[in-house]
Short mmCIF file of C-alpha atoms and ligand atoms in Angstrom, two decimals:
data_model
loop_
_atom_site.label_atom_id
_atom_site.label_comp_id
_atom_site.label_asym_id
_atom_site.label_seq_id
_atom_site.Cartn_x
_atom_site.Cartn_y
_atom_site.Cartn_z
CA UNK A 5 -22.95 -31.86 -5.69
CA UNK A 6 -23.29 -31.00 -9.28
CA UNK A 7 -26.65 -29.37 -9.40
CA UNK A 8 -26.88 -26.28 -7.40
CA UNK A 9 -27.09 -22.64 -7.75
CA UNK A 10 -23.81 -21.00 -7.40
CA UNK A 11 -22.35 -17.66 -7.84
CA UNK A 12 -20.59 -17.91 -11.11
CA UNK A 13 -17.10 -17.41 -10.13
CA UNK A 14 -15.86 -14.16 -11.35
CA UNK A 15 -14.68 -13.24 -14.54
CA UNK A 16 -16.99 -13.08 -17.31
CA UNK A 17 -14.75 -11.02 -19.18
CA UNK A 18 -15.40 -9.05 -22.00
CA UNK A 19 -13.81 -7.71 -24.72
CA UNK A 20 -12.42 -4.71 -25.82
CA UNK A 21 -13.24 -2.57 -28.52
CA UNK A 22 -10.99 -0.35 -30.06
CA UNK A 23 -11.73 3.03 -30.90
CA UNK A 24 -10.38 6.12 -32.19
CA UNK A 25 -8.89 8.83 -30.29
CA UNK A 26 -6.34 11.43 -30.77
CA UNK A 27 -3.57 12.22 -28.42
CA UNK A 28 -2.45 15.74 -28.06
CA UNK A 29 0.59 16.81 -26.16
CA UNK A 30 1.57 20.36 -26.02
CA UNK A 31 4.36 20.51 -23.53
CA UNK A 32 8.00 19.94 -24.26
CA UNK A 33 10.07 17.16 -22.80
CA UNK A 34 8.03 14.23 -23.82
CA UNK A 35 9.77 11.08 -22.55
CA UNK A 36 7.37 8.57 -24.00
CA UNK A 37 3.88 7.23 -23.66
CA UNK A 38 1.85 4.03 -23.78
CA UNK A 39 -1.81 3.21 -24.20
CA UNK A 40 -3.86 0.38 -22.72
CA UNK A 41 -7.50 -0.43 -23.25
CA UNK A 42 -10.35 -1.64 -21.16
CA UNK A 43 -12.44 -4.43 -22.64
CA UNK A 44 -15.09 -3.12 -24.95
CA UNK A 45 -18.32 -2.18 -23.34
CA UNK A 46 -21.45 -2.53 -25.38
CA UNK A 47 -24.04 -0.44 -23.68
CA UNK A 48 -27.67 -1.43 -23.33
CA UNK A 49 -28.61 0.88 -26.19
CA UNK A 50 -26.32 -1.10 -28.46
CA UNK A 51 -23.63 1.51 -28.74
CA UNK A 52 -20.10 0.74 -27.81
CA UNK A 53 -17.89 2.64 -25.50
CA UNK A 54 -14.17 2.48 -25.47
CA UNK A 55 -12.15 3.27 -22.37
CA UNK A 56 -8.47 3.62 -22.54
CA UNK A 57 -5.63 4.68 -20.33
CA UNK A 58 -2.57 6.63 -21.27
CA UNK A 59 0.65 6.67 -19.34
CA UNK A 60 3.15 9.38 -19.83
CA UNK A 61 6.79 9.44 -18.82
CA UNK A 62 8.68 12.45 -17.56
CA UNK A 63 11.54 13.69 -15.45
CA UNK A 64 10.79 16.08 -12.69
CA UNK A 65 7.26 16.95 -13.69
CA UNK A 66 4.60 14.67 -15.08
CA UNK A 67 1.58 16.81 -14.57
CA UNK A 68 -0.96 17.35 -17.26
CA UNK A 69 1.48 16.71 -20.01
CA UNK A 70 -0.91 14.61 -21.98
CA UNK A 71 -4.43 15.27 -23.00
CA UNK A 72 -6.23 13.64 -25.86
CA UNK A 73 -8.91 14.57 -28.28
CA UNK A 74 -11.02 12.61 -30.70
CA UNK A 75 -10.37 12.98 -34.34
CA UNK A 76 -13.37 14.36 -36.10
CA UNK A 77 -15.43 11.62 -37.71
CA UNK A 78 -13.94 8.75 -35.76
CA UNK A 79 -15.21 9.18 -32.26
CA UNK A 80 -16.81 11.44 -29.73
CA UNK A 81 -14.91 12.29 -26.65
CA UNK A 82 -17.16 11.45 -23.74
CA UNK A 83 -14.84 11.73 -20.77
CA UNK A 84 -11.26 12.58 -20.00
CA UNK A 85 -10.03 12.53 -16.45
CA UNK A 86 -6.91 14.41 -15.50
CA UNK A 87 -3.78 12.30 -15.39
CA UNK A 88 -2.68 11.29 -11.91
CA UNK A 89 0.94 10.86 -10.86
CA UNK A 90 1.50 7.12 -10.41
CA UNK A 91 5.23 6.92 -9.66
CA UNK A 92 8.11 9.27 -9.04
CA UNK A 93 11.67 8.93 -7.86
CA UNK A 94 12.35 9.22 -4.17
CA UNK A 95 15.93 10.40 -4.56
CA UNK A 96 17.39 13.50 -6.12
CA UNK A 97 20.08 11.42 -7.79
CA UNK A 98 17.89 10.29 -10.62
CA UNK A 99 14.57 11.76 -11.54
CA UNK A 100 11.63 10.13 -13.16
CA UNK A 101 7.89 10.20 -12.99
CA UNK A 102 4.96 8.62 -14.70
CA UNK A 103 1.32 9.57 -14.75
CA UNK A 104 -1.79 7.82 -15.94
CA UNK A 105 -4.93 9.37 -17.34
CA UNK A 106 -8.16 7.86 -18.49
CA UNK A 107 -10.44 8.68 -21.38
CA UNK A 108 -13.62 7.34 -22.86
CA UNK A 109 -14.83 7.69 -26.38
CA UNK A 110 -17.77 6.61 -28.50
CA UNK A 111 -16.91 5.35 -32.01
CA UNK A 112 -18.61 7.08 -34.90
CA UNK A 113 -17.51 4.56 -37.51
CA UNK A 114 -18.41 0.87 -37.71
CA UNK A 115 -15.11 -0.33 -39.09
CA UNK A 116 -12.16 1.27 -37.45
CA UNK A 117 -10.88 3.84 -35.16
CA UNK A 118 -7.80 5.87 -35.89
CA UNK A 119 -5.93 7.71 -33.24
CA UNK A 120 -3.00 9.71 -34.25
CA UNK A 121 -1.27 12.81 -33.21
CA UNK A 122 2.18 14.15 -33.50
CA UNK A 123 3.88 16.60 -31.29
CA UNK A 124 7.02 18.27 -30.22
CA UNK A 125 9.35 17.76 -28.36
CA UNK A 126 11.47 14.92 -27.32
CA UNK A 127 14.19 16.05 -24.90
CA UNK A 128 17.69 16.48 -26.36
CA UNK A 129 18.82 13.06 -27.58
CA UNK A 130 21.67 11.43 -29.47
CA UNK A 131 19.79 11.46 -32.75
CA UNK A 132 18.46 14.96 -32.50
CA UNK A 133 14.90 13.73 -32.80
CA UNK A 134 12.27 16.28 -31.90
CA UNK A 135 8.84 15.24 -33.19
CA UNK A 136 6.93 12.31 -31.80
CA UNK A 137 3.81 10.45 -32.79
CA UNK A 138 1.25 8.72 -30.59
CA UNK A 139 -2.00 6.87 -31.00
CA UNK A 140 -3.10 3.82 -32.89
CA UNK A 141 -5.51 2.20 -35.30
CA UNK A 142 -8.10 -0.30 -34.17
CA UNK A 143 -10.37 -2.65 -36.09
CA UNK A 144 -13.95 -2.70 -34.84
CA UNK A 145 -14.90 -6.06 -36.35
CA UNK A 146 -16.35 -9.01 -34.54
CA UNK A 147 -13.99 -11.98 -34.82
CA UNK A 148 -15.12 -15.36 -36.09
CA UNK A 149 -12.59 -17.22 -33.95
CA UNK A 150 -13.13 -15.64 -30.55
CA UNK A 151 -16.72 -14.49 -31.13
CA UNK A 152 -15.78 -11.16 -29.71
CA UNK A 153 -14.18 -7.91 -30.70
CA UNK A 154 -10.48 -7.92 -31.11
CA UNK A 155 -8.40 -7.24 -28.05
CA UNK A 156 -5.50 -4.89 -28.31
CA UNK A 157 -1.94 -5.87 -27.46
CA UNK A 158 -0.86 -4.84 -23.98
CA UNK A 159 2.35 -2.93 -23.57
CA UNK A 160 4.05 -0.34 -21.37
CA UNK A 161 7.47 0.64 -20.07
CA UNK A 162 8.71 2.27 -16.89
CA UNK A 163 9.35 6.00 -17.17
CA UNK A 164 13.11 5.94 -17.25
CA UNK A 165 15.19 3.15 -18.74
CA UNK A 166 18.92 3.46 -18.19
CA UNK A 167 21.84 1.14 -18.54
CA UNK A 168 25.65 1.45 -18.49
CA UNK A 169 27.05 1.43 -22.00
CA UNK A 170 29.02 -1.79 -21.57
CA UNK A 171 26.07 -3.61 -20.00
CA UNK A 172 23.47 -3.07 -22.69
CA UNK A 173 22.77 -6.07 -24.86
CA UNK A 174 19.03 -6.18 -25.20
CA UNK A 175 15.74 -4.78 -23.98
CA UNK A 176 12.69 -7.01 -23.90
CA UNK A 177 9.45 -5.13 -24.25
CA UNK A 178 6.00 -6.20 -23.19
CA UNK A 179 3.91 -7.36 -26.14
CA UNK A 180 1.08 -9.46 -24.78
CA UNK A 181 -1.92 -10.27 -26.90
CA UNK A 182 -5.05 -11.32 -25.02
CA UNK A 183 -6.41 -13.17 -28.08
CA UNK A 184 -3.20 -15.10 -28.59
CA UNK A 185 -2.50 -13.30 -31.82
CA UNK A 186 0.95 -12.92 -33.21
CA UNK A 187 2.36 -9.56 -32.13
CA UNK A 188 4.84 -7.80 -34.34
CA UNK A 189 6.86 -4.87 -33.10
CA UNK A 190 8.17 -2.45 -35.67
CA UNK A 191 10.02 0.81 -35.62
CA UNK A 192 7.47 3.51 -36.26
CA UNK A 193 9.95 5.91 -37.74
CA UNK A 194 12.83 5.28 -40.07
CA UNK A 195 15.82 7.00 -38.51
CA UNK A 196 17.15 4.32 -36.24
CA UNK A 197 20.60 3.86 -34.80
CA UNK A 198 22.59 1.50 -37.05
CA UNK A 199 23.78 -0.34 -33.96
CA UNK A 200 20.25 -1.13 -32.89
CA UNK A 201 18.13 -3.98 -34.23
CA UNK A 202 14.62 -4.98 -33.36
CA UNK A 203 13.50 -8.58 -33.18
CA UNK A 204 10.01 -8.07 -34.57
CA UNK A 205 8.58 -11.29 -33.27
CA UNK A 206 10.14 -11.21 -29.82
CA UNK A 207 9.65 -7.48 -29.44
CA UNK A 208 13.21 -7.17 -28.23
CA UNK A 209 15.65 -4.39 -28.99
CA UNK A 210 19.22 -5.55 -29.41
CA UNK A 211 22.53 -3.76 -29.69
CA UNK A 212 25.05 -4.90 -32.27
CA UNK A 213 27.77 -2.67 -30.84
CA UNK A 214 28.30 -0.10 -28.11
CA UNK A 215 25.56 2.49 -28.21
CA UNK A 216 26.53 6.13 -27.79
CA UNK A 217 26.32 7.48 -24.27
CA UNK A 218 23.28 9.71 -23.99
CA UNK A 219 19.55 9.61 -24.43
CA UNK A 220 18.14 7.31 -27.11
CA UNK A 221 14.60 7.74 -28.31
CA UNK A 222 12.47 4.78 -29.44
CA UNK A 223 9.26 4.96 -31.39
CA UNK A 224 7.63 1.60 -31.95
CA UNK A 225 4.36 0.30 -33.22
CA UNK A 226 2.81 -2.99 -32.08
CA UNK A 227 0.59 -4.93 -34.46
CA UNK A 228 -1.57 -7.99 -33.81
CA UNK A 229 -2.05 -10.52 -36.59
CA UNK A 230 -4.15 -13.70 -36.52
CA UNK A 231 -2.40 -17.06 -36.44
CA UNK A 232 -5.27 -18.56 -38.41
CA UNK A 233 -7.62 -17.05 -40.97
CA UNK A 234 -10.27 -14.97 -39.27
CA UNK A 235 -13.43 -13.36 -40.58
CA UNK A 236 -14.54 -10.05 -39.23
CA UNK A 237 -18.11 -8.85 -39.11
CA UNK A 238 -19.02 -5.24 -38.58
CA UNK A 239 -22.05 -3.62 -37.03
CA UNK A 240 -23.25 -2.41 -40.42
CA UNK A 241 -23.46 -6.03 -41.61
CA UNK A 242 -20.37 -6.02 -43.77
CA UNK A 243 -17.52 -8.47 -43.31
CA UNK A 244 -13.96 -9.07 -44.32
CA UNK A 245 -11.37 -11.78 -44.02
CA UNK A 246 -7.93 -11.60 -42.47
CA UNK A 247 -5.37 -14.14 -43.56
CA UNK A 248 -3.16 -15.87 -41.05
CA UNK A 249 0.18 -14.27 -40.49
CA UNK A 250 3.01 -16.25 -41.97
CA UNK A 251 5.97 -15.81 -39.70
CA UNK A 252 8.39 -17.28 -42.25
CA UNK A 253 7.30 -15.43 -45.34
CA UNK A 254 6.22 -12.34 -43.47
CA UNK A 255 3.05 -12.32 -45.58
CA UNK A 256 0.15 -10.81 -43.75
CA UNK A 257 -3.07 -8.87 -44.07
CA UNK A 258 -3.49 -5.57 -42.33
CA UNK A 259 -3.26 -6.09 -38.58
CA UNK A 260 -6.24 -5.88 -36.25
CA UNK A 261 -4.65 -3.01 -34.46
CA UNK A 262 -1.58 -0.84 -34.41
CA UNK A 263 -0.56 0.79 -31.18
CA UNK A 264 2.28 3.21 -30.78
CA UNK A 265 4.74 2.92 -27.93
CA UNK A 266 7.46 5.45 -27.21
CA UNK A 267 10.15 5.54 -24.61
CA UNK A 268 13.69 6.70 -23.98
CA UNK A 269 16.76 4.71 -23.04
CA UNK A 270 19.60 6.50 -21.29
CA UNK A 271 22.98 4.97 -22.08
CA UNK A 272 25.18 5.68 -19.05
CA UNK A 273 28.96 5.71 -18.77
CA UNK A 274 30.38 2.19 -18.49
CA UNK A 275 30.14 0.38 -15.18
CA UNK A 276 33.09 -1.56 -13.75
CA UNK A 277 31.15 -4.78 -14.12
CA UNK A 278 27.87 -5.95 -15.54
CA UNK A 279 27.39 -9.12 -13.55
CA UNK A 280 23.76 -9.35 -12.52
CA UNK A 281 23.49 -9.05 -8.75
CA UNK A 282 26.63 -6.94 -8.30
CA UNK A 283 25.96 -3.34 -9.34
CA UNK A 284 23.24 -4.29 -11.79
CA UNK A 285 20.40 -5.57 -9.64
CA UNK A 286 19.18 -9.09 -10.12
CA UNK A 287 15.68 -10.28 -9.31
CA UNK A 288 15.14 -12.89 -6.63
CA UNK A 289 12.15 -15.10 -6.07
CA UNK A 290 9.22 -14.59 -5.77
CA UNK A 291 9.47 -11.81 -8.35
CA UNK A 292 7.12 -12.46 -11.25
CA UNK A 293 8.56 -13.46 -14.61
CA UNK A 294 8.32 -11.15 -17.56
CA UNK A 295 4.97 -11.60 -19.28
CA UNK A 296 3.21 -13.29 -16.36
CA UNK A 297 -0.54 -12.82 -16.29
CA UNK A 298 -2.08 -12.18 -12.87
CA UNK A 299 -5.64 -11.74 -11.86
CA UNK A 300 -7.20 -9.09 -9.66
CA UNK A 301 -10.81 -8.55 -8.63
CA UNK A 302 -12.77 -5.37 -8.21
CA UNK A 303 -12.78 -4.29 -4.58
CA UNK A 304 -10.20 -6.85 -3.53
CA UNK A 305 -6.61 -6.10 -2.72
CA UNK A 306 -4.11 -7.24 -5.28
CA UNK A 307 -0.45 -7.61 -4.34
CA UNK A 308 2.73 -7.99 -6.29
CA UNK A 309 6.03 -8.75 -4.57
CA UNK A 310 9.33 -7.82 -6.16
CA UNK A 311 12.69 -8.78 -4.68
CA UNK A 312 16.09 -7.81 -5.98
CA UNK A 313 19.69 -7.83 -4.94
CA UNK A 314 22.75 -5.78 -5.86
CA UNK A 315 25.43 -7.03 -3.48
CA UNK A 316 28.08 -4.42 -4.30
CA UNK A 317 25.83 -1.42 -3.95
CA UNK A 318 22.47 -0.38 -2.62
CA UNK A 319 19.08 -0.55 -4.26
CA UNK A 320 17.76 2.95 -3.82
CA UNK A 321 14.30 2.56 -5.29
CA UNK A 322 12.07 0.62 -7.63
CA UNK A 323 10.48 2.18 -10.66
CA UNK A 324 6.92 1.16 -11.28
CA UNK A 325 4.67 1.63 -14.27
CA UNK A 326 1.24 0.84 -12.93
CA UNK A 327 -2.33 2.01 -12.60
CA UNK A 328 -3.58 4.90 -10.52
CA UNK A 329 -3.70 4.21 -6.77
CA UNK A 330 -1.15 1.44 -6.84
CA UNK A 331 0.89 1.91 -3.65
CA UNK A 332 4.47 0.82 -3.38
CA UNK A 333 6.13 -0.03 -0.10
CA UNK A 334 9.83 -0.63 -0.20
CA UNK A 335 11.95 -2.47 2.35
CA UNK A 336 15.73 -2.52 2.31
CA UNK A 337 17.52 -5.57 3.66
CA UNK A 338 21.20 -6.31 4.13
CA UNK A 339 23.68 -7.46 1.49
CA UNK A 340 22.13 -5.20 -1.09
CA UNK A 341 18.75 -6.91 -0.90
CA UNK A 342 15.58 -4.93 -1.25
CA UNK A 343 11.97 -5.66 -1.90
CA UNK A 344 8.86 -3.79 -2.76
CA UNK A 345 5.24 -4.72 -2.30
CA UNK A 346 2.73 -3.22 -4.67
CA UNK A 347 -0.81 -2.95 -3.37
CA UNK A 348 -3.72 -2.15 -5.60
CA UNK A 349 -7.45 -2.43 -5.14
CA UNK A 350 -9.17 -2.18 -8.52
CA UNK A 351 -12.23 0.03 -8.57
CA UNK A 352 -15.40 -0.75 -10.49
CA UNK A 353 -14.27 1.23 -13.48
CA UNK A 354 -11.14 -0.90 -13.69
CA UNK A 355 -13.28 -3.93 -14.48
CA UNK A 356 -12.24 -5.76 -17.66
CA UNK A 357 -8.98 -3.92 -17.92
CA UNK A 358 -5.75 -5.63 -18.84
CA UNK A 359 -3.35 -3.55 -16.85
CA UNK A 360 0.34 -3.65 -17.65
CA UNK A 361 2.59 -3.35 -14.60
CA UNK A 362 6.30 -2.88 -15.32
CA UNK A 363 9.13 -2.48 -12.87
CA UNK A 364 12.88 -2.09 -12.46
CA UNK A 365 15.16 -2.01 -9.42
CA UNK A 366 17.37 1.07 -9.25
CA UNK A 367 20.92 1.55 -8.02
CA UNK A 368 22.98 4.70 -8.41
CA UNK A 369 25.03 3.12 -11.16
CA UNK A 370 22.46 1.08 -12.96
CA UNK A 371 19.09 -0.54 -13.21
CA UNK A 372 17.85 -4.11 -13.33
CA UNK A 373 16.28 -5.48 -16.49
CA UNK A 374 12.69 -4.31 -16.90
CA UNK A 375 9.98 -6.86 -16.29
CA UNK A 376 6.29 -6.45 -16.96
CA UNK A 377 3.25 -8.44 -15.89
CA UNK A 378 -0.34 -8.16 -17.03
CA UNK A 379 -3.07 -7.79 -14.43
CA UNK A 380 -6.52 -8.85 -15.60
CA UNK A 381 -9.26 -7.20 -13.64
CA UNK A 382 -12.33 -9.29 -13.15
CA UNK A 383 -15.55 -9.01 -11.24
CA UNK A 384 -15.38 -9.28 -7.50
CA UNK A 385 -16.57 -12.43 -5.80
CA UNK A 386 -19.34 -10.49 -4.14
CA UNK A 387 -20.94 -9.25 -7.33
CA UNK A 388 -20.70 -12.31 -9.48
CA UNK A 389 -23.29 -13.45 -11.88
CA UNK A 390 -25.77 -16.06 -10.79
CA UNK A 391 -25.29 -19.35 -12.58
CA UNK A 392 -27.14 -22.59 -12.41
CA UNK A 393 -25.15 -25.68 -13.19
CA UNK A 394 -26.66 -29.01 -14.04
CA UNK A 395 -24.64 -32.11 -14.70
CA UNK A 396 -25.51 -35.47 -16.11
CA UNK A 397 -23.13 -38.36 -16.61
CA UNK A 398 -21.86 -36.98 -19.87
CA UNK A 399 -22.70 -33.33 -20.08
CA UNK A 400 -23.02 -30.13 -18.19
CA UNK A 401 -25.45 -27.29 -18.72
CA UNK A 402 -24.81 -23.86 -17.43
CA UNK A 403 -27.33 -21.07 -17.43
CA UNK A 404 -26.41 -17.64 -16.36
CA UNK A 405 -28.79 -14.84 -15.40
CA UNK A 406 -28.27 -11.92 -17.69
CA UNK A 407 -29.44 -9.46 -15.06
CA UNK A 408 -26.64 -10.41 -12.79
CA UNK A 409 -24.01 -9.53 -15.32
CA UNK A 410 -24.07 -5.93 -16.32
CA UNK A 411 -24.06 -5.40 -20.01
CA UNK A 412 -23.08 -8.95 -20.77
CA UNK A 413 -23.68 -10.42 -24.16
CA UNK A 414 -23.49 -14.11 -24.91
CA UNK A 415 -21.08 -13.32 -27.64
CA UNK A 416 -18.69 -12.04 -25.08
CA UNK A 417 -18.41 -15.24 -23.19
CA UNK A 418 -15.49 -17.12 -24.55
CA UNK A 419 -15.46 -20.85 -24.66
CA UNK A 420 -12.31 -22.83 -25.04
CA UNK A 421 -13.66 -24.20 -28.25
CA UNK A 422 -15.33 -21.81 -30.62
CA UNK A 423 -17.39 -24.63 -32.14
CA UNK A 424 -19.22 -25.03 -28.88
CA UNK A 425 -22.49 -23.20 -29.13
CA UNK A 426 -24.34 -21.10 -26.68
CA UNK A 427 -27.88 -19.88 -26.74
CA UNK A 428 -29.88 -17.32 -24.89
CA UNK A 429 -33.40 -16.24 -24.15
CA UNK A 430 -34.60 -12.98 -22.65
CA UNK A 431 -33.34 -13.73 -19.20
CA UNK A 432 -30.59 -16.33 -19.45
CA UNK A 433 -27.52 -17.37 -21.35
CA UNK A 434 -27.20 -21.13 -21.69
CA UNK A 435 -24.36 -23.41 -22.67
CA UNK A 436 -24.34 -27.16 -22.86
CA UNK A 437 -21.14 -29.03 -23.11
CA UNK A 438 -20.10 -32.62 -22.92
CA UNK A 439 -17.15 -33.28 -20.72
CA UNK A 440 -14.83 -33.75 -23.60
CA UNK A 441 -15.87 -30.80 -25.68
CA UNK A 442 -15.84 -27.10 -25.15
CA UNK A 443 -12.46 -27.38 -23.59
CA UNK A 444 -13.90 -28.60 -20.32
CA UNK A 445 -11.35 -30.41 -18.31
CA UNK A 446 -13.17 -31.84 -15.36
CA UNK A 447 -11.53 -34.67 -13.62
CA UNK A 448 -13.72 -36.94 -11.62
CA UNK A 449 -11.26 -37.52 -8.84
CA UNK A 450 -11.14 -33.83 -8.28
CA UNK A 451 -14.90 -33.69 -8.04
CA UNK A 452 -14.92 -36.49 -5.53
CA UNK A 453 -12.32 -34.85 -3.44
CA UNK A 454 -14.59 -31.88 -3.03
CA UNK A 455 -13.04 -29.48 -5.40
CA UNK A 456 -14.39 -26.02 -5.68
CA UNK A 457 -17.04 -26.43 -8.29
CA UNK A 458 -17.70 -22.80 -8.85
CA UNK A 459 -14.15 -22.04 -9.54
CA UNK A 460 -13.46 -24.95 -11.77
CA UNK A 461 -16.66 -24.59 -13.59
CA UNK A 462 -16.08 -20.98 -14.18
CA UNK A 463 -12.61 -21.64 -15.36
CA UNK A 464 -13.69 -24.32 -17.77
CA UNK A 465 -16.48 -22.14 -18.93
CA UNK A 466 -13.90 -19.62 -19.86
CA UNK A 467 -14.91 -17.27 -17.13
CA UNK A 468 -11.82 -17.31 -15.08
CA UNK A 469 -9.43 -17.35 -17.93
CA UNK A 470 -11.33 -15.21 -20.28
CA UNK A 471 -8.45 -14.40 -22.49
CA UNK A 472 -7.86 -17.83 -23.81
CA UNK A 473 -5.84 -18.34 -26.84
CA UNK A 474 -7.47 -19.93 -29.84
CA UNK A 475 -6.32 -23.49 -30.35
CA UNK A 476 -3.28 -23.85 -32.48
C1 NAG B 526 -21.06 13.30 -31.14
O1 NAG B 526 -20.98 14.67 -30.81
C2 NAG B 526 -21.80 15.46 -31.64
C3 NAG B 526 -21.51 16.90 -31.29
O2 NAG B 526 -21.48 17.07 -29.90
C4 NAG B 526 -23.27 15.10 -31.41
O3 NAG B 526 -24.09 15.89 -32.23
C5 NAG B 526 -23.45 13.64 -31.76
O4 NAG B 526 -24.76 13.24 -31.47
C6 NAG B 526 -22.49 12.78 -30.98
N1 NAG B 526 -22.59 11.43 -31.46
C7 NAG B 526 -22.61 10.39 -30.65
C8 NAG B 526 -22.71 9.05 -31.31
O5 NAG B 526 -22.53 10.49 -29.44
C1 NAG B 527 -14.92 -16.54 -43.90
O1 NAG B 527 -16.10 -16.36 -44.66
C2 NAG B 527 -16.05 -17.01 -45.91
C3 NAG B 527 -17.31 -16.62 -46.69
O2 NAG B 527 -18.43 -16.76 -45.87
C4 NAG B 527 -15.94 -18.51 -45.71
O3 NAG B 527 -15.87 -19.18 -46.95
C5 NAG B 527 -14.68 -18.80 -44.91
O4 NAG B 527 -14.60 -20.18 -44.63
C6 NAG B 527 -14.69 -18.02 -43.62
N1 NAG B 527 -13.41 -18.19 -42.97
C7 NAG B 527 -13.29 -18.39 -41.67
C8 NAG B 527 -11.91 -18.51 -41.13
O5 NAG B 527 -14.26 -18.45 -40.91
C1 NAG B 528 -23.15 1.23 -38.05
O1 NAG B 528 -23.95 0.74 -39.09
C2 NAG B 528 -25.34 0.78 -38.80
C3 NAG B 528 -26.06 0.11 -39.95
O2 NAG B 528 -25.59 0.58 -41.18
C4 NAG B 528 -25.78 2.23 -38.61
O3 NAG B 528 -27.14 2.27 -38.27
C5 NAG B 528 -24.98 2.81 -37.45
O4 NAG B 528 -25.29 4.17 -37.29
C6 NAG B 528 -23.49 2.65 -37.70
N1 NAG B 528 -22.80 3.06 -36.51
C7 NAG B 528 -21.75 3.81 -36.54
C8 NAG B 528 -21.13 4.09 -35.23
O5 NAG B 528 -21.30 4.25 -37.59
C1 NAG B 529 19.48 -11.71 0.23
O1 NAG B 529 19.08 -12.51 -0.83
C2 NAG B 529 19.71 -13.78 -0.87
C3 NAG B 529 19.32 -14.49 -2.13
O2 NAG B 529 17.96 -14.83 -2.05
C4 NAG B 529 19.34 -14.57 0.36
O3 NAG B 529 20.00 -15.81 0.34
C5 NAG B 529 19.74 -13.78 1.57
O4 NAG B 529 19.29 -14.45 2.71
C6 NAG B 529 19.17 -12.39 1.52
N1 NAG B 529 19.73 -11.66 2.63
C7 NAG B 529 19.00 -10.89 3.41
C8 NAG B 529 19.73 -10.25 4.53
O5 NAG B 529 17.81 -10.74 3.23
C1 NAG B 530 -34.64 -18.93 -20.17
O1 NAG B 530 -33.98 -20.18 -19.97
C2 NAG B 530 -33.81 -20.51 -18.59
C3 NAG B 530 -32.97 -21.77 -18.52
O2 NAG B 530 -33.50 -22.78 -19.34
C4 NAG B 530 -35.19 -20.70 -17.93
O3 NAG B 530 -35.01 -21.02 -16.58
C5 NAG B 530 -35.92 -19.38 -18.07
O4 NAG B 530 -37.22 -19.50 -17.54
C6 NAG B 530 -36.00 -18.96 -19.52
N1 NAG B 530 -36.57 -17.64 -19.58
C7 NAG B 530 -37.52 -17.32 -20.48
C8 NAG B 530 -38.01 -15.91 -20.42
O5 NAG B 530 -37.94 -18.14 -21.29
#
C-alpha cells in the first residue's frame, strides 16, 4: 500500500515574505489596528509579492478609515482593496465595529521592508494621547534554519476591549510565531500608565493597581527573534547572521520583524462581582483555547464554535475579529448560556494566510477575556499537488509534480529536520528520508491498520503542519 500515486494531502505551505508598506489614516477616531500577512509568494518571474491584511477598529463607523501606501523606495503598491466591515455590534448599548482590507505590494529592496506611518487621532483617552503609529519592519532574508523566508508574528485584537475597573488584572495578547521564534512584545511609545506593566515574553499586559476609569490607549510592537543562531541570505547574494535571543540576558540581534499593534481598553465602573461566569462571561467547552492553531482549506467550510455563560446576566453578543466573509450565528440558551458559530469558507486568495481570529462574549456590564486562535489556510483537497510515494523497508521517497503546485519552490517545503535534503529537476521535487530521519514518525501498526497514507505522509513531510517549529 506504500507505492501509489496519491494526491499530496494539502498544505504545501509557503512562506511569507515581508514587505514594506505604509499605512495612512486620515480620519479621526482611530481605535486601533493590526496587520497580518499572507505567506510570501514568489512569482514565476522570480519577483516576490507580499499580501497583507489590515484590520481597523472603530465605534459606530468603520468604513474606509484605513488606506495604505507604499513608502517610496521600499515597495510598489500593486493592489489595495477597500476595507470590508467584518463585525459590528448588534445592540445600541455598546458600539463597536471592525473592518478588514487587503493590499499587495512588490518589494523594491532585497533586504528589508519598512512600513511606517503616523496619524491623528486617537479618541479622547485618559492619557490625552492623540498621535498614533502603524506599520512594521520586515527582513527579506532567506533563513538557514527553516530554508524559507521569515514568517511574521500573528496578532490581532477585537475592536472594543472593556472591563470593569475592579475586574481588570491582565490582558493576554495574541503573539504567535509560525517559525517558533521567540516573540517579544514591547511598548512602542514611552508614555505608559505607571500602573500598567507588560510581560514582554508572555505578551501580557498587567495592572499593578486600579486603572483609571476611561479609555486607555495601547501601542505595542511585536518582534520575532531566533532561538538559535540563524543565517540570512538575500536575493542579491549577501548574507548576515542573527544571534539567538537570550531570554535571561535580554541580549539579541535586531529582530526579523517588528509589527505594530494598537488597541484601546475601556475601563468601566466597578462591577458588583468579578467571578467568571456571573456577570463576567466564562467560556465553556468546546471553545478553543487561546493560541490554538486550526486549519482551514480553500473552498471548504471552516467552523469555530464558541460557548459562554454569564449566569447572573445575559450575553448580548459576541465580538469577533476575523477575516472578510466570516459569518457569525449566535444562539442564546437559558441560564445565561450563549453560543456562536463562526462559518468561513476561505477563497483562493486566502491561501497560505495565517488568519488571527479573536473573540469575546459581551454582557451589558462586562466582557469575557479575549481569546484568539490562528487559522492556517491551506490548499483544498480537490486541488492538491500530485505526489508519488515509494517506500522500501527503511526509507521513503516522495516526488511531487511542480506543475500541480502553483508557484511552489522546493525551498518552501519545510521538513521537520532541516538537515534532510531535497532535490529537484525541471518537473519534480524529490525528497528521500529514512523512517527515523527527517522527522518522519510512521508507525507500522498504523500502516497495517489502514491508516490514511496521504494524510500521514503529508503531515510527516511537513505539508500538513507547515509551520513547524525548529527543534529546540
Ligand atoms: C514600481 O513603480 C514604478 C512607477 O510606477 C515603475 O516604474 C517600476 O517599474 C515599478 N517597479 C516594480 C518592481 O514593479
Ligand atoms: C552562518 O554562516 C557562517 C559563515 O558561513 C558559518 O560559519 C556559521 O556556522 C553559519 N551559522 C549558522 C547558524 O548556520
Ligand atoms: C536584488 O538584487 C539583485 C542582484 O543584485 C538585483 O538584480 C535585483 O534587482 C534586486 N532586487 C530588488 C527588489 O532590489
Ligand atoms: C449552560 O451551561 C452549563 C455549563 O456547561 C451546562 O451545564 C448547562 O446545561 C447549560 N444550560 C443550558 C440551558 O444550555
Ligand atoms: C524528475 O524526477 C522524477 C522523479 O525521479 C522523474 O519521474 C522525472 O522524469 C524527472 N524529470 C526530468 C525532466 O528529468
